[in-house]
Amino acid sequence: MLTSRSIARVVGVVLCATAVDALASYPDRRSVLGGVVGLGVVPPANAAVGPAKRLSDGVSFPLVSFGLQIYDDERARKYTLTALECGYRNFFASVLAGNQRGFGRAIRESGIPREDIFVCGSVLSNRARGFDAALRATARGCDENVAALGVGPLDMIMLDYPGPDAESIRGQWQGLEEMKKAGGVRSLAVSNFSPQQLDVVIKDDGKPSVNQLPFGVGYKPETNRRLLEENTKRGVFVQAWSPLRVVGPTAKAECAQVGQAYGKSPQQVALKWILQKGASFTTQTTSKAHFLENIDIFDFTLSDADVARLDAAS
Ligand SMILES: NC(=O)c1ccc[n+]([C@@H]2O[C@H](COP(=O)([O-])OP(=O)(O)OC[C@H]3O[C@@H](n4cnc5c(N)ncnc54)[C@H](OP(=O)(O)O)[C@@H]3O)[C@@H](O)[C@H]2O)c1
């Protein structure tokens, strides 16, 4: 089971104990750049990650995130440094991508103050059945994230998938809560949770701050609408995964047409639509031009008519 001592032990590998003790006063992350030194990671002077959302637990969450895909540690390091250079400050480093070490190395080497970067790790414990087994698997996953990332306490930890039944899900959630109590993380999130599965873990004194879901223009429009409503009603903020990949050819053509009026690419329109729907996204790219393009979406606003047109796209 995860205890203050076990978290402190793992965190202590990479941080001194006083940093763990200091978590009570862990500063809220800033959504704009701080000073940048080291490894030549110098973002353009006007670079910014854009607005952030105040989550239900009070944590500030930048709306634009770089989610690392499955590639090796060295490429994870390289793309993370590029993302930092382009102004990204929110990162989803899924355990499933298998490159948390390379990601963590980039964060440490960048010279950017740790408190200016939002780091979300993830736990895969959905195969464990029953409360105790799910709790143990989740606690182990939490410890492993902290050790692999090597950036000290995390900003967010996310359950990648819900367990097979309500008791298992309660065990998973308990594992996250213990990590938070022990000072290993500030905000607790889930992914691929249905509204019913959210209700299993929502309590008076806490709930998932974020639910990461497949969400995007033209992707199952009815499901999109219903899930967004259900999550918002519960005070759970939606982060879209694969926000570009889920956009099919017809919806992409709609985005392209809409984009002409604003001088924006179909991808920029698709990402902006997500923000205007009241959600956020984690996207990935291996191209610097795309990194810059995907964050350059704060100088235009889709009209209500264009949002409605994209709502109807399929
Ligand atoms: N929780 C879950 O169950 C779950 C499931 C799937 C994915 N995810 C997360 O979601 C994140 C994003 O996933 P994803 O890669 O599937 O989806 P994505 O970000 O929607 O799509 C990425 C693809 O879009 C291309 N792209 C990005 N920006 C572009 C632009 N401006 N113009 C043209 N093409 C562009 C990329 O190619 P280039 O490299 O050429 O730019 C890449 O092929 C991942 O990090 C992953 O961890 C979570």
XYZ file of C-alpha atoms and ligand atoms in Angstrom:
362
model
C 0.000 0.000 0.000
C 1.189 3.521 -0.717
C 2.198 5.376 2.418
C 3.818 8.724 3.063
C 6.995 6.812 3.699
C 6.908 4.846 0.447
C 6.216 7.949 -1.619
C 8.919 9.852 0.215
C 11.296 6.926 -0.393
C 10.696 6.944 -4.137
C 10.608 10.703 -4.461
C 13.703 10.886 -2.297
C 15.651 9.142 -5.069
C 15.266 12.225 -7.177
C 14.421 14.983 -4.778
C 15.535 15.802 -1.299
C 13.080 15.047 1.503
C 12.536 18.709 2.203
C 10.972 19.120 -1.237
C 8.417 16.479 -0.327
C 7.731 18.196 2.969
C 7.312 21.427 1.086
C 4.506 20.031 -1.038
C 1.913 21.520 1.280
C 2.959 24.876 -0.108
C 3.554 23.520 -3.625
C 3.052 26.593 -5.790
C 0.313 26.684 -8.351
C 1.694 26.269 -11.840
C 1.998 29.349 -13.927
C 0.497 29.186 -17.373
C 3.033 31.432 -18.999
C 6.744 31.096 -19.418
C 9.257 31.628 -16.705
C 12.941 32.158 -17.364
C 14.516 29.532 -19.564
C 18.122 28.486 -19.515
C 20.135 25.395 -20.305
C 20.446 23.276 -23.427
C 19.523 26.219 -25.589
C 15.837 25.760 -24.906
C 14.840 29.343 -25.481
C 11.243 29.861 -26.544
C 10.188 32.848 -28.608
C 9.671 35.894 -26.426
C 5.912 35.851 -26.902
C 5.503 32.101 -26.419
C 2.865 31.083 -23.925
C 0.900 27.959 -23.241
C -2.322 29.892 -23.389
C -5.059 29.860 -20.809
C -5.403 27.418 -17.969
C -8.473 25.962 -16.287
C -8.935 26.035 -12.528
C -9.865 22.418 -11.771
C -12.307 21.267 -9.085
C -9.391 20.741 -6.678
C -8.079 24.268 -7.263
C -5.128 23.189 -9.403
C -4.418 25.273 -12.505
C -4.344 23.148 -15.679
C -3.041 24.526 -19.007
C -5.542 23.701 -21.760
C -2.930 22.697 -24.339
C -0.939 19.553 -23.590
C 1.701 17.545 -25.425
C 0.922 13.848 -24.970
C 3.906 11.639 -25.674
C 3.285 8.750 -28.014
C 4.970 5.380 -28.160
C 8.582 5.943 -29.091
C 11.915 5.425 -27.374
C 13.386 7.469 -24.511
C 15.776 9.404 -26.723
C 13.017 10.577 -29.053
C 10.808 11.357 -26.053
C 13.634 13.556 -24.750
C 14.073 15.237 -28.128
C 10.368 15.967 -28.740
C 9.856 17.149 -25.173
C 12.677 19.655 -25.588
C 11.111 20.806 -28.875
C 7.725 21.135 -27.187
C 9.258 23.172 -24.365
C 11.012 25.361 -26.901
C 7.708 25.962 -28.692
C 6.017 27.026 -25.448
C 4.255 23.855 -24.239
C 4.115 23.555 -20.475
C 1.552 20.762 -19.928
C 2.656 17.168 -20.596
C 0.894 13.832 -20.550
C 3.547 11.157 -20.122
C 1.518 7.961 -20.215
C 3.106 4.868 -18.773
C 1.757 3.109 -21.872
C 4.098 5.119 -24.088
C 7.064 3.463 -22.367
C 9.258 6.566 -22.506
C 8.734 8.314 -19.182
C 12.472 8.238 -18.448
C 13.352 10.132 -21.640
C 10.602 12.629 -20.969
C 11.807 13.204 -17.395
C 15.361 13.673 -18.598
C 14.244 16.477 -20.929
C 12.358 18.226 -18.147
C 15.399 18.094 -15.870
C 17.837 19.141 -18.596
C 15.740 21.995 -19.981
C 16.627 24.375 -17.187
C 13.005 25.532 -17.063
C 11.843 25.850 -13.450
C 9.984 22.704 -12.461
C 7.110 24.748 -11.075
C 6.465 26.177 -14.554
C 5.820 22.729 -16.013
C 2.709 20.610 -15.488
C 3.511 16.879 -15.500
C 0.813 14.214 -15.679
C 1.778 10.545 -15.316
C -0.487 7.530 -15.612
C -1.227 4.201 -13.998
C -2.385 1.018 -15.677
C -4.156 -1.030 -13.005
C -7.386 -1.949 -14.771
C -6.582 -5.663 -14.918
C -6.529 -6.036 -11.114
C -9.781 -7.448 -9.780
C -11.163 -6.563 -6.349
C -10.486 -3.632 -4.030
C -7.231 -4.823 -2.462
C -5.601 -6.043 -5.663
C -6.554 -2.822 -7.481
C -5.233 -0.713 -4.604
C -1.927 -2.600 -4.580
C -1.521 -2.405 -8.373
C -2.330 1.309 -8.379
C 0.028 2.064 -5.480
C 2.795 0.212 -7.294
C 2.030 2.150 -10.489
C 2.141 5.471 -8.627
C 5.544 4.635 -7.129
C 6.857 3.547 -10.530
C 5.762 6.812 -12.178
C 7.545 8.940 -9.627
C 10.709 6.860 -9.972
C 10.659 6.744 -13.789
C 9.830 10.397 -14.359
C 12.386 11.600 -11.834
C 10.982 15.100 -11.581
C 9.821 14.983 -7.964
C 6.167 15.156 -6.958
C 3.822 15.069 -9.942
C 1.155 17.599 -10.826
C -1.359 14.978 -11.893
C -1.668 11.211 -11.989
C -4.239 9.539 -14.222
C -5.826 6.087 -14.178
C -5.512 5.045 -17.825
C -8.582 2.776 -17.704
C -11.267 1.845 -15.177
C -11.120 -1.577 -13.526
C -13.600 -4.353 -14.290
C -16.159 -3.544 -11.560
C -17.086 -0.966 -8.930
C -15.003 -2.493 -6.109
C -11.905 -2.629 -8.288
C -12.467 0.976 -9.364
C -12.794 2.011 -5.700
C -9.476 0.275 -5.005
C -7.818 2.095 -7.913
C -9.122 5.428 -6.701
C -7.997 4.739 -3.129
C -4.490 4.149 -4.492
C -4.492 7.600 -6.108
C -5.881 9.248 -2.990
C -3.106 7.740 -0.902
C -0.498 9.061 -3.301
C -1.981 12.531 -2.947
C -2.174 12.250 0.852
C 1.473 11.225 0.912
C 2.458 14.334 -1.039
C 3.343 12.589 -4.302
C 0.842 14.417 -6.509
C -1.467 17.444 -6.491
C -4.364 16.425 -8.740
C -6.095 13.082 -9.440
C -7.481 12.200 -12.863
C -9.015 9.336 -14.795
C -9.307 8.321 -18.416
C -11.986 6.483 -20.348
C -14.404 6.590 -17.409
C -18.132 6.497 -18.197
C -20.438 8.755 -16.154
C -21.460 5.686 -14.109
C -17.831 4.837 -13.392
C -17.207 8.443 -12.341
C -20.077 8.143 -9.874
C -18.314 5.211 -8.213
C -15.421 7.447 -7.119
C -17.071 10.855 -6.706
C -17.347 11.701 -2.999
C -18.189 14.802 -0.996
C -14.523 15.449 -0.342
C -13.016 14.665 -3.720
C -13.444 13.543 -7.302
C -11.415 13.192 -10.478
C -10.356 16.629 -11.654
C -10.014 15.480 -15.272
C -11.419 12.675 -17.431
C -9.367 12.060 -20.590
C -11.640 10.850 -23.392
C -11.659 10.434 -27.163
C -13.228 13.711 -28.260
C -13.040 15.752 -31.436
C -14.810 17.251 -34.430
C -17.055 14.705 -36.093
C -16.206 11.941 -33.635
C -19.519 10.294 -32.630
C -21.253 13.687 -32.275
C -24.051 12.408 -30.015
C -21.611 10.647 -27.677
C -19.351 13.719 -27.684
C -22.226 15.935 -26.605
C -23.567 13.588 -23.951
C -20.170 12.815 -22.404
C -19.215 16.467 -22.270
C -22.512 17.304 -20.566
C -22.241 14.434 -18.079
C -18.664 15.259 -17.119
C -19.311 18.988 -16.843
C -22.388 18.358 -14.681
C -20.142 16.443 -12.280
C -17.439 19.137 -12.231
C -15.002 16.869 -14.076
C -12.996 18.598 -16.810
C -12.657 16.789 -20.138
C -9.270 16.454 -21.830
C -9.549 15.104 -25.378
C -7.157 12.344 -26.376
C -6.302 11.873 -30.067
C -8.067 15.196 -30.790
C -6.799 15.213 -34.388
C -6.651 11.512 -35.139
C -10.378 11.057 -34.389
C -11.326 13.642 -37.045
C -12.435 11.702 -40.128
C -12.005 12.913 -43.736
C -15.447 14.533 -44.014
C -15.115 16.409 -40.721
C -11.588 17.429 -41.704
C -12.922 18.915 -44.935
C -15.449 20.924 -42.866
C -12.600 22.161 -40.634
C -10.625 23.166 -43.707
C -13.533 25.169 -45.127
C -14.221 26.874 -41.804
C -10.505 27.611 -41.371
C -10.318 29.613 -44.615
C -12.234 32.508 -43.070
C -9.779 32.729 -40.169
C -6.584 31.907 -42.034
C -6.171 28.760 -39.926
C -5.416 25.142 -40.783
C -7.991 22.340 -40.336
C -6.006 21.104 -37.323
C -6.070 24.526 -35.670
C -9.836 24.723 -36.233
C -10.352 21.221 -34.800
C -8.331 22.060 -31.683
C -10.007 25.432 -31.205
C -13.445 23.803 -31.466
C -12.527 21.572 -28.509
C -11.557 24.591 -26.398
C -14.719 26.469 -27.338
C -16.796 23.425 -26.372
C -15.383 23.809 -22.848
C -12.803 21.028 -22.960
C -9.033 20.772 -23.438
C -6.740 18.435 -25.360
C -3.521 16.473 -25.391
C -2.047 16.120 -28.839
C 1.263 14.939 -30.197
C 3.473 15.587 -33.150
C 7.018 14.889 -34.264
C 7.227 18.084 -36.314
C 8.324 21.439 -34.930
C 6.098 23.237 -37.433
C 3.094 21.297 -36.103
C 4.073 21.974 -32.483
C 4.010 25.685 -33.269
C 0.819 25.446 -35.315
C -1.102 23.537 -32.629
C -0.388 26.119 -29.955
C -1.100 29.086 -32.231
C -4.856 29.015 -31.657
C -5.436 31.845 -29.233
C -5.707 34.728 -31.696
C -9.074 33.793 -33.211
C -12.532 32.714 -32.074
C -14.876 30.523 -34.070
C -18.258 32.135 -34.582
C -21.324 30.467 -33.027
C -22.433 29.485 -36.533
C -19.090 27.800 -37.251
C -19.124 25.980 -33.908
C -22.642 24.728 -34.705
C -21.506 23.630 -38.164
C -18.644 21.638 -36.639
C -20.962 20.227 -33.945
C -22.955 18.676 -36.774
C -19.945 17.347 -38.693
C -19.546 13.593 -38.858
N -6.212 7.647 -22.649
C -6.229 6.915 -23.730
O -6.863 5.845 -23.790
C -5.507 7.383 -24.951
C -5.692 6.723 -26.180
C -5.023 7.209 -27.306
C -4.185 8.314 -27.201
N -4.035 8.908 -25.968
C -3.134 10.062 -25.836
O -3.486 11.110 -26.728
C -2.291 11.754 -27.196
C -2.452 12.129 -28.641
O -2.663 10.941 -29.383
P -2.609 10.685 -30.927
O -1.254 10.790 -31.421
O -3.330 9.439 -31.149
O -3.520 11.804 -31.538
P -3.416 13.237 -32.184
O -2.543 14.136 -31.401
O -4.819 13.587 -32.363
O -2.800 12.962 -33.625
C -1.449 12.905 -33.867
C -1.252 12.815 -35.372
O -1.630 14.052 -35.951
C -0.523 14.576 -36.683
N -0.510 16.028 -36.465
C -0.348 16.712 -35.307
N -0.437 18.034 -35.512
C -0.652 18.215 -36.833
C -0.834 19.365 -37.657
N -0.817 20.600 -37.162
N -1.044 19.169 -38.995
C -1.070 17.931 -39.530
N -0.916 16.799 -38.794
C -0.708 16.946 -37.449
C 0.710 13.902 -36.158
O 1.656 13.725 -37.183
P 3.050 14.567 -37.238
O 3.990 13.899 -36.280
O 3.462 14.430 -38.660
O 2.737 15.967 -36.870
C 0.168 12.540 -35.743
O 0.142 11.667 -36.845
C -1.167 10.716 -27.015
O -0.101 11.246 -26.404
C -1.740 9.601 -26.203
O -1.008 9.312 -25.034
C -4.672 8.479 -24.873
